[in-house]
mmCIF file of C-alpha atoms and ligand atoms in Angstrom:
data_model
loop_
_atom_site.group_PDB
_atom_site.id
_atom_site.type_symbol
_atom_site.label_atom_id
_atom_site.label_comp_id
_atom_site.label_asym_id
_atom_site.label_seq_id
_atom_site.Cartn_x
_atom_site.Cartn_y
_atom_site.Cartn_z
ATOM 1 C CA MET B 1 -24.513 -3.886 2.996
ATOM 2 C CA SER B 2 -23.921 -2.021 5.852
ATOM 3 C CA SER B 3 -20.786 0.547 5.517
ATOM 4 C CA ALA B 4 -20.280 0.474 9.437
ATOM 5 C CA ARG B 5 -17.678 -2.130 8.002
ATOM 6 C CA LEU B 6 -16.671 -0.313 4.902
ATOM 7 C CA PRO B 7 -12.408 1.315 6.176
ATOM 8 C CA VAL B 8 -12.496 4.742 6.983
ATOM 9 C CA LEU B 9 -9.993 6.941 4.129
ATOM 10 C CA LEU B 10 -7.702 8.935 4.614
ATOM 11 C CA GLY B 11 -5.912 10.889 2.544
ATOM 12 C CA VAL B 12 -1.937 11.256 3.396
ATOM 13 C CA PRO B 13 0.347 13.329 0.980
ATOM 14 C CA HIS B 14 3.204 13.362 2.290
ATOM 15 C CA ASP B 15 6.338 12.760 -0.948
ATOM 16 C CA ALA B 16 8.994 14.079 1.322
ATOM 17 C CA SER B 17 10.944 10.829 1.569
ATOM 18 C CA SER B 18 10.887 10.321 -2.257
ATOM 19 C CA SER B 19 14.680 9.299 -3.631
ATOM 20 C CA PHE B 20 14.184 10.364 -7.852
ATOM 21 C CA LEU B 21 10.445 12.074 -8.867
ATOM 22 C CA ARG B 22 7.918 14.469 -6.072
ATOM 23 C CA GLY B 23 4.530 13.626 -7.334
ATOM 24 C CA ALA B 24 3.007 11.449 -5.033
ATOM 25 C CA ALA B 25 1.564 14.045 -2.781
ATOM 26 C CA LEU B 26 -1.060 15.314 -4.682
ATOM 27 C CA GLY B 27 -1.803 11.415 -5.446
ATOM 28 C CA PRO B 28 -4.586 11.494 -2.613
ATOM 29 C CA SER B 29 -6.880 14.189 -3.910
ATOM 30 C CA ARG B 30 -6.406 12.890 -7.855
ATOM 31 C CA ILE B 31 -7.846 9.350 -6.397
ATOM 32 C CA ARG B 32 -10.589 10.500 -5.067
ATOM 33 C CA GLU B 33 -11.223 12.896 -8.194
ATOM 34 C CA ALA B 34 -11.245 9.642 -10.658
ATOM 35 C CA LEU B 35 -13.200 7.468 -7.913
ATOM 36 C CA ALA B 36 -16.126 10.626 -8.204
ATOM 37 C CA SER B 37 -16.061 10.261 -11.291
ATOM 38 C CA PRO B 38 -19.790 9.437 -13.471
ATOM 39 C CA SER B 39 -17.467 7.084 -15.311
ATOM 40 C CA SER B 40 -17.897 4.568 -13.054
ATOM 41 C CA ASN B 41 -19.632 3.685 -10.451
ATOM 42 C CA LEU B 42 -19.290 3.381 -6.767
ATOM 43 C CA TYR B 43 -20.217 -1.163 -6.275
ATOM 44 C CA SER B 44 -17.602 -3.365 -5.831
ATOM 45 C CA GLU B 45 -17.149 -5.938 -8.588
ATOM 46 C CA SER B 46 -18.683 -7.915 -5.395
ATOM 47 C CA LEU B 47 -21.248 -5.632 -5.178
ATOM 48 C CA GLU B 48 -20.073 -3.981 -2.581
ATOM 49 C CA ASP B 49 -21.780 -0.579 -2.275
ATOM 50 C CA ILE B 50 -18.378 1.754 -1.244
ATOM 51 C CA ALA B 51 -20.581 5.201 -1.361
ATOM 52 C CA GLY B 52 -20.662 4.144 2.153
ATOM 53 C CA LEU B 53 -17.062 4.519 2.356
ATOM 54 C CA GLN B 54 -16.512 7.730 5.428
ATOM 55 C CA ASP B 55 -13.169 9.696 3.819
ATOM 56 C CA HIS B 56 -11.518 11.991 7.004
ATOM 57 C CA GLY B 57 -9.867 13.740 4.147
ATOM 58 C CA ASP B 58 -6.442 14.877 3.498
ATOM 59 C CA LEU B 59 -4.249 15.078 7.359
ATOM 60 C CA PRO B 60 -2.095 18.158 8.101
ATOM 61 C CA LEU B 61 1.054 17.772 7.250
ATOM 62 C CA ARG B 62 4.191 20.255 5.922
ATOM 63 C CA ASN B 63 5.276 17.445 3.742
ATOM 64 C CA GLY B 64 8.853 17.211 6.522
ATOM 65 C CA ALA B 65 9.885 14.922 8.769
ATOM 66 C CA GLY B 66 7.385 15.425 11.187
ATOM 67 C CA ASP B 67 4.682 13.876 9.032
ATOM 68 C CA ARG B 68 5.698 10.708 10.655
ATOM 69 C CA ALA B 69 4.388 11.566 13.696
ATOM 70 C CA VAL B 70 1.415 13.458 12.670
ATOM 71 C CA ILE B 71 0.060 10.675 10.629
ATOM 72 C CA GLU B 72 1.021 7.713 13.835
ATOM 73 C CA ALA B 73 -1.149 9.914 16.257
ATOM 74 C CA ALA B 74 -4.480 9.629 12.998
ATOM 75 C CA ILE B 75 -3.573 6.792 12.551
ATOM 76 C CA ARG B 76 -3.873 5.589 16.729
ATOM 77 C CA ASP B 77 -6.926 8.048 17.142
ATOM 78 C CA ARG B 78 -8.731 6.251 14.516
ATOM 79 C CA VAL B 79 -7.329 1.996 15.852
ATOM 80 C CA ALA B 80 -9.033 3.451 19.496
ATOM 81 C CA THR B 81 -12.619 3.821 18.457
ATOM 82 C CA GLY B 82 -12.346 0.567 16.409
ATOM 83 C CA GLN B 83 -11.875 1.906 12.892
ATOM 84 C CA ARG B 84 -9.630 0.562 10.008
ATOM 85 C CA PRO B 85 -7.369 2.944 7.841
ATOM 86 C CA LEU B 86 -7.312 2.919 3.881
ATOM 87 C CA SER B 87 -4.948 4.924 3.260
ATOM 88 C CA LEU B 88 -4.305 7.148 0.348
ATOM 89 C CA GLY B 89 -0.158 7.813 -0.154
ATOM 90 C CA GLY B 90 1.823 10.003 -0.693
ATOM 91 C CA ASP B 91 4.831 7.886 -1.216
ATOM 92 C CA HIS B 92 5.734 4.669 0.234
ATOM 93 C CA SER B 93 7.430 5.668 3.778
ATOM 94 C CA ILE B 94 4.143 6.161 5.456
ATOM 95 C CA THR B 95 3.073 2.712 6.020
ATOM 96 C CA TYR B 96 6.198 2.840 8.563
ATOM 97 C CA PRO B 97 4.145 5.136 11.160
ATOM 98 C CA ILE B 98 0.168 3.570 9.574
ATOM 99 C CA LEU B 99 2.667 0.266 11.071
ATOM 100 C CA ARG B 100 3.547 1.917 14.865
ATOM 101 C CA ALA B 101 0.131 2.585 15.187
ATOM 102 C CA LEU B 102 -1.207 -0.655 14.864
ATOM 103 C CA ALA B 103 0.760 -2.593 15.590
ATOM 104 C CA PRO B 104 -0.067 -2.286 19.195
ATOM 105 C CA THR B 105 -3.527 -3.399 18.894
ATOM 106 C CA HIS B 106 -2.183 -6.409 16.340
ATOM 107 C CA PRO B 107 0.184 -7.828 17.434
ATOM 108 C CA GLY B 108 0.650 -11.342 15.112
ATOM 109 C CA LEU B 109 -0.066 -8.265 12.409
ATOM 110 C CA THR B 110 1.003 -10.323 8.908
ATOM 111 C CA LEU B 111 2.169 -7.830 6.480
ATOM 112 C CA LEU B 112 2.073 -7.926 2.491
ATOM 113 C CA ASP B 113 3.598 -5.781 0.282
ATOM 114 C CA ILE B 114 2.694 -5.496 -3.027
ATOM 115 C CA ASP B 115 5.998 -3.723 -5.012
ATOM 116 C CA ALA B 116 8.370 -3.425 -7.169
ATOM 117 C CA HIS B 117 11.253 -3.195 -5.064
ATOM 118 C CA PRO B 118 11.946 -4.249 -1.633
ATOM 119 C CA ASP B 119 12.508 -1.127 -0.158
ATOM 120 C CA LEU B 120 15.139 -2.939 2.542
ATOM 121 C CA TYR B 121 17.407 -0.891 2.476
ATOM 122 C CA THR B 122 18.942 0.346 5.403
ATOM 123 C CA ASP B 123 19.344 3.928 4.456
ATOM 124 C CA PHE B 124 19.299 5.570 1.149
ATOM 125 C CA GLN B 125 20.682 8.766 -0.464
ATOM 126 C CA GLY B 126 21.815 10.080 3.592
ATOM 127 C CA ASP B 127 18.062 8.969 5.056
ATOM 128 C CA ARG B 128 16.740 6.577 7.114
ATOM 129 C CA TYR B 129 13.011 7.385 6.627
ATOM 130 C CA SER B 130 13.255 7.221 2.452
ATOM 131 C CA HIS B 131 10.428 5.658 0.436
ATOM 132 C CA ALA B 132 13.703 2.945 -0.111
ATOM 133 C CA CYS B 133 13.827 1.971 3.570
ATOM 134 C CA TRP B 134 10.691 2.488 4.652
ATOM 135 C CA LEU B 135 10.273 -1.930 5.444
ATOM 136 C CA THR B 136 13.871 -2.565 7.330
ATOM 137 C CA ARG B 137 12.498 0.608 10.033
ATOM 138 C CA THR B 138 9.535 -1.759 10.394
ATOM 139 C CA LEU B 139 11.853 -4.448 10.805
ATOM 140 C CA GLU B 140 13.663 -3.123 13.208
ATOM 141 C CA GLU B 141 11.478 -2.723 15.477
ATOM 142 C CA GLY B 142 8.972 -6.080 14.937
ATOM 143 C CA LEU B 143 6.283 -4.373 13.564
ATOM 144 C CA ALA B 144 4.617 -6.918 11.659
ATOM 145 C CA ARG B 145 5.419 -10.843 12.874
ATOM 146 C CA ARG B 146 6.249 -12.300 9.425
ATOM 147 C CA VAL B 147 6.683 -9.793 6.177
ATOM 148 C CA VAL B 148 5.293 -11.705 2.429
ATOM 149 C CA GLN B 149 6.645 -9.686 -0.605
ATOM 150 C CA VAL B 150 4.499 -10.093 -4.080
ATOM 151 C CA GLY B 151 5.329 -8.287 -7.594
ATOM 152 C CA ILE B 152 9.314 -8.095 -7.201
ATOM 153 C CA ARG B 153 11.132 -7.251 -9.907
ATOM 154 C CA GLY B 154 14.160 -5.069 -8.373
ATOM 155 C CA PRO B 155 16.315 -6.387 -5.992
ATOM 156 C CA THR B 156 20.104 -5.370 -5.040
ATOM 157 C CA PRO B 157 22.844 -7.331 -3.613
ATOM 158 C CA GLU B 158 22.476 -5.315 0.345
ATOM 159 C CA GLN B 159 18.624 -5.629 0.394
ATOM 160 C CA GLU B 160 18.488 -9.437 -0.629
ATOM 161 C CA GLU B 161 20.451 -9.347 2.113
ATOM 162 C CA ASN B 162 18.474 -8.023 4.960
ATOM 163 C CA ALA B 163 15.761 -9.638 3.654
ATOM 164 C CA GLY B 164 17.670 -12.578 5.235
ATOM 165 C CA HIS B 165 18.532 -11.330 8.163
ATOM 166 C CA PHE B 166 15.014 -10.530 8.813
ATOM 167 C CA GLY B 167 13.102 -13.678 7.913
ATOM 168 C CA VAL B 168 11.503 -11.770 4.775
ATOM 169 C CA GLU B 169 8.984 -14.430 2.241
ATOM 170 C CA ILE B 170 9.805 -12.744 -1.056
ATOM 171 C CA ILE B 171 7.623 -14.337 -4.415
ATOM 172 C CA ASP B 172 9.284 -12.128 -7.242
ATOM 173 C CA MET B 173 8.098 -11.810 -10.939
ATOM 174 C CA ARG B 174 10.276 -15.099 -12.131
ATOM 175 C CA ALA B 175 8.694 -17.504 -9.577
ATOM 176 C CA TRP B 176 5.142 -15.330 -9.322
ATOM 177 C CA ALA B 177 5.639 -16.634 -13.513
ATOM 178 C CA ALA B 178 6.444 -19.546 -12.272
ATOM 179 C CA GLY B 179 2.706 -20.223 -10.508
ATOM 180 C CA LYS B 180 3.750 -19.585 -6.334
ATOM 181 C CA ARG B 181 1.245 -17.397 -4.260
ATOM 182 C CA PRO B 182 1.014 -16.230 -0.859
ATOM 183 C CA ALA B 183 -0.018 -18.499 1.541
ATOM 184 C CA VAL B 184 -1.384 -16.174 4.285
ATOM 185 C CA GLU B 185 -3.149 -15.699 7.299
ATOM 186 C CA GLY B 186 -4.821 -12.644 9.781
ATOM 187 C CA PRO B 187 -4.513 -10.393 10.362
ATOM 188 C CA LEU B 188 -2.698 -8.955 8.157
ATOM 189 C CA TYR B 189 -2.004 -5.851 6.842
ATOM 190 C CA LEU B 190 -1.809 -5.034 3.128
ATOM 191 C CA THR B 191 0.014 -2.230 1.579
ATOM 192 C CA LEU B 192 0.100 -1.918 -2.556
ATOM 193 C CA ASP B 193 2.569 -0.290 -4.085
ATOM 194 C CA LEU B 194 1.360 0.536 -7.574
ATOM 195 C CA ASP B 195 4.558 0.331 -9.390
ATOM 196 C CA GLY B 196 4.018 -3.536 -8.300
ATOM 197 C CA ILE B 197 1.383 -3.448 -11.354
ATOM 198 C CA ASP B 198 3.723 -3.680 -14.023
ATOM 199 C CA PRO B 199 3.753 0.347 -15.510
ATOM 200 C CA GLY B 200 1.995 -0.496 -18.810
ATOM 201 C CA PHE B 201 -0.882 -1.377 -16.968
ATOM 202 C CA ALA B 202 0.335 1.380 -14.173
ATOM 203 C CA PRO B 203 2.561 4.333 -15.620
ATOM 204 C CA GLY B 204 1.734 7.057 -13.429
ATOM 205 C CA VAL B 205 5.015 5.984 -10.804
ATOM 206 C CA SER B 206 8.154 7.574 -10.044
ATOM 207 C CA HIS B 207 9.871 4.416 -11.129
ATOM 208 C CA ARG B 208 8.264 2.207 -13.858
ATOM 209 C CA GLU B 209 9.716 -0.840 -13.377
ATOM 210 C CA PRO B 210 9.252 -3.258 -16.726
ATOM 211 C CA GLY B 211 7.733 -6.691 -16.575
ATOM 212 C CA GLY B 212 5.115 -6.636 -13.473
ATOM 213 C CA LEU B 213 1.096 -7.940 -12.178
ATOM 214 C CA THR B 214 -1.388 -7.696 -14.188
ATOM 215 C CA VAL B 215 -4.182 -5.333 -12.606
ATOM 216 C CA ARG B 216 -6.535 -8.483 -12.640
ATOM 217 C CA GLU B 217 -3.688 -10.536 -10.965
ATOM 218 C CA VAL B 218 -3.899 -7.324 -7.725
ATOM 219 C CA ILE B 219 -7.226 -7.566 -7.132
ATOM 220 C CA THR B 220 -8.318 -11.473 -7.492
ATOM 221 C CA LEU B 221 -5.160 -11.696 -4.671
ATOM 222 C CA ILE B 222 -7.275 -8.949 -2.631
ATOM 223 C CA GLN B 223 -10.300 -10.870 -3.813
ATOM 224 C CA THR B 224 -8.787 -14.076 -1.954
ATOM 225 C CA LEU B 225 -7.368 -12.841 0.683
ATOM 226 C CA PRO B 226 -7.727 -14.373 4.223
ATOM 227 C CA GLY B 227 -9.494 -11.488 7.079
ATOM 228 C CA PRO B 228 -9.188 -10.048 8.593
ATOM 229 C CA LEU B 229 -7.962 -6.932 7.067
ATOM 230 C CA VAL B 230 -7.369 -4.686 9.637
ATOM 231 C CA GLY B 231 -5.990 -2.004 7.425
ATOM 232 C CA ALA B 232 -4.290 -1.085 3.835
ATOM 233 C CA ASP B 233 -2.562 1.311 2.006
ATOM 234 C CA ILE B 234 -2.249 2.052 -1.871
ATOM 235 C CA VAL B 235 0.483 4.688 -2.245
ATOM 236 C CA GLU B 236 3.071 5.995 -4.777
ATOM 237 C CA TYR B 237 0.229 7.212 -7.213
ATOM 238 C CA ASN B 238 2.278 10.510 -9.309
ATOM 239 C CA PRO B 239 -0.149 12.312 -11.276
ATOM 240 C CA ASP B 240 2.475 14.006 -12.836
ATOM 241 C CA GLN B 241 4.187 10.732 -15.001
ATOM 242 C CA ASP B 242 0.274 9.468 -15.496
ATOM 243 C CA TRP B 243 -1.475 9.150 -18.521
ATOM 244 C CA GLN B 244 -4.901 9.945 -19.199
ATOM 245 C CA ASP B 245 -5.922 9.386 -15.401
ATOM 246 C CA LEU B 246 -4.848 5.774 -16.360
ATOM 247 C CA THR B 247 -3.299 4.540 -12.917
ATOM 248 C CA ALA B 248 -5.599 7.245 -11.144
ATOM 249 C CA ARG B 249 -8.668 4.975 -12.638
ATOM 250 C CA VAL B 250 -6.115 1.504 -11.159
ATOM 251 C CA ALA B 251 -5.676 3.019 -8.036
ATOM 252 C CA ALA B 252 -10.237 4.179 -7.737
ATOM 253 C CA LYS B 253 -10.943 0.024 -8.346
ATOM 254 C CA LEU B 254 -8.164 -0.827 -6.023
ATOM 255 C CA VAL B 255 -9.554 1.485 -3.350
ATOM 256 C CA LYS B 256 -12.844 -0.209 -3.981
ATOM 257 C CA GLU B 257 -11.659 -3.503 -4.307
ATOM 258 C CA VAL B 258 -9.714 -3.927 -1.364
ATOM 259 C CA ALA B 259 -12.509 -1.780 0.604
ATOM 260 C CA SER B 260 -15.083 -4.430 -0.258
ATOM 261 C CA ARG B 261 -12.888 -7.034 1.036
ATOM 262 C CA MET B 262 -12.107 -5.555 4.322
ATOM 263 C CA ALA B 263 -16.118 -5.158 4.785
ATOM 264 C CA THR B 264 -16.528 -8.871 4.792
ATOM 265 C CA PRO B 265 -14.572 -10.073 7.543
ATOM 266 C CA ASP B 266 -13.656 -13.591 7.320
ATOM 267 C CA SER B 267 -13.642 -15.599 4.592
ATOM 268 C CA PRO B 268 -12.613 -14.492 0.589
ATOM 269 C CA ALA B 269 -15.165 -13.073 -1.691
ATOM 270 C CA CYS B 270 -13.840 -15.388 -4.210
HETATM 271 MN MN1 MN R 301 7.718 0.987 -2.504
HETATM 272 MN MN1 MN R 302 8.132 0.585 -5.117
#
């Protein structure tokens, strides 16, 4: 299989927009280490060879408010040359500048957000660009035609109100447990906050919220997504909170499966 269809990997070491704990800026390098570990190989489950994944390294960030412009410009550069970014966070605030760069090229974009939290505060602790607000900023600017959230289990009344205002479709964990699944169409952008997964499987996050998705459920969701997948990110890995690199391994596995899905243009892999 040709590596030309694979996305490009981009590290986004920014955790200055985290409301509770820092540490996610260490995520990209630790996920790369897990990906390179001889404990596994570089094939996805559908036998896509991820060894051809071009790694563009980490963006030169200063972990401050100026990072958003750097992230946006970096993604814009890659989109302009037809590349599709698979970005490694970093906290979830990075998704907003990424979508600012992608949206002009993909005006009908559907955003699929796997997360324990809605991230729909208007502002949080005085920070409008907090990782708890990125989706509000995204929706205010009309950067996605449709937003579907999966894994939600930490709602608040303010965020419920904003979800209603913007028409966000939420498949919370109660609905998921009852069998509801997202029905989405491409073009699609996938943002994967690792705290959407149950902390029993992925403890290395800043906001552990019990009662989440299994790793297998997330992999199945990725493998059955319709195409095209025009970009993706995996965010909120916090190595300081991890145990025995368990969550780094989960993130590396998801890099392989997301990259593999992105390499398959149209129909689901299974
Ligand atoms: Mn999030
Ligand atoms: Mn979250």
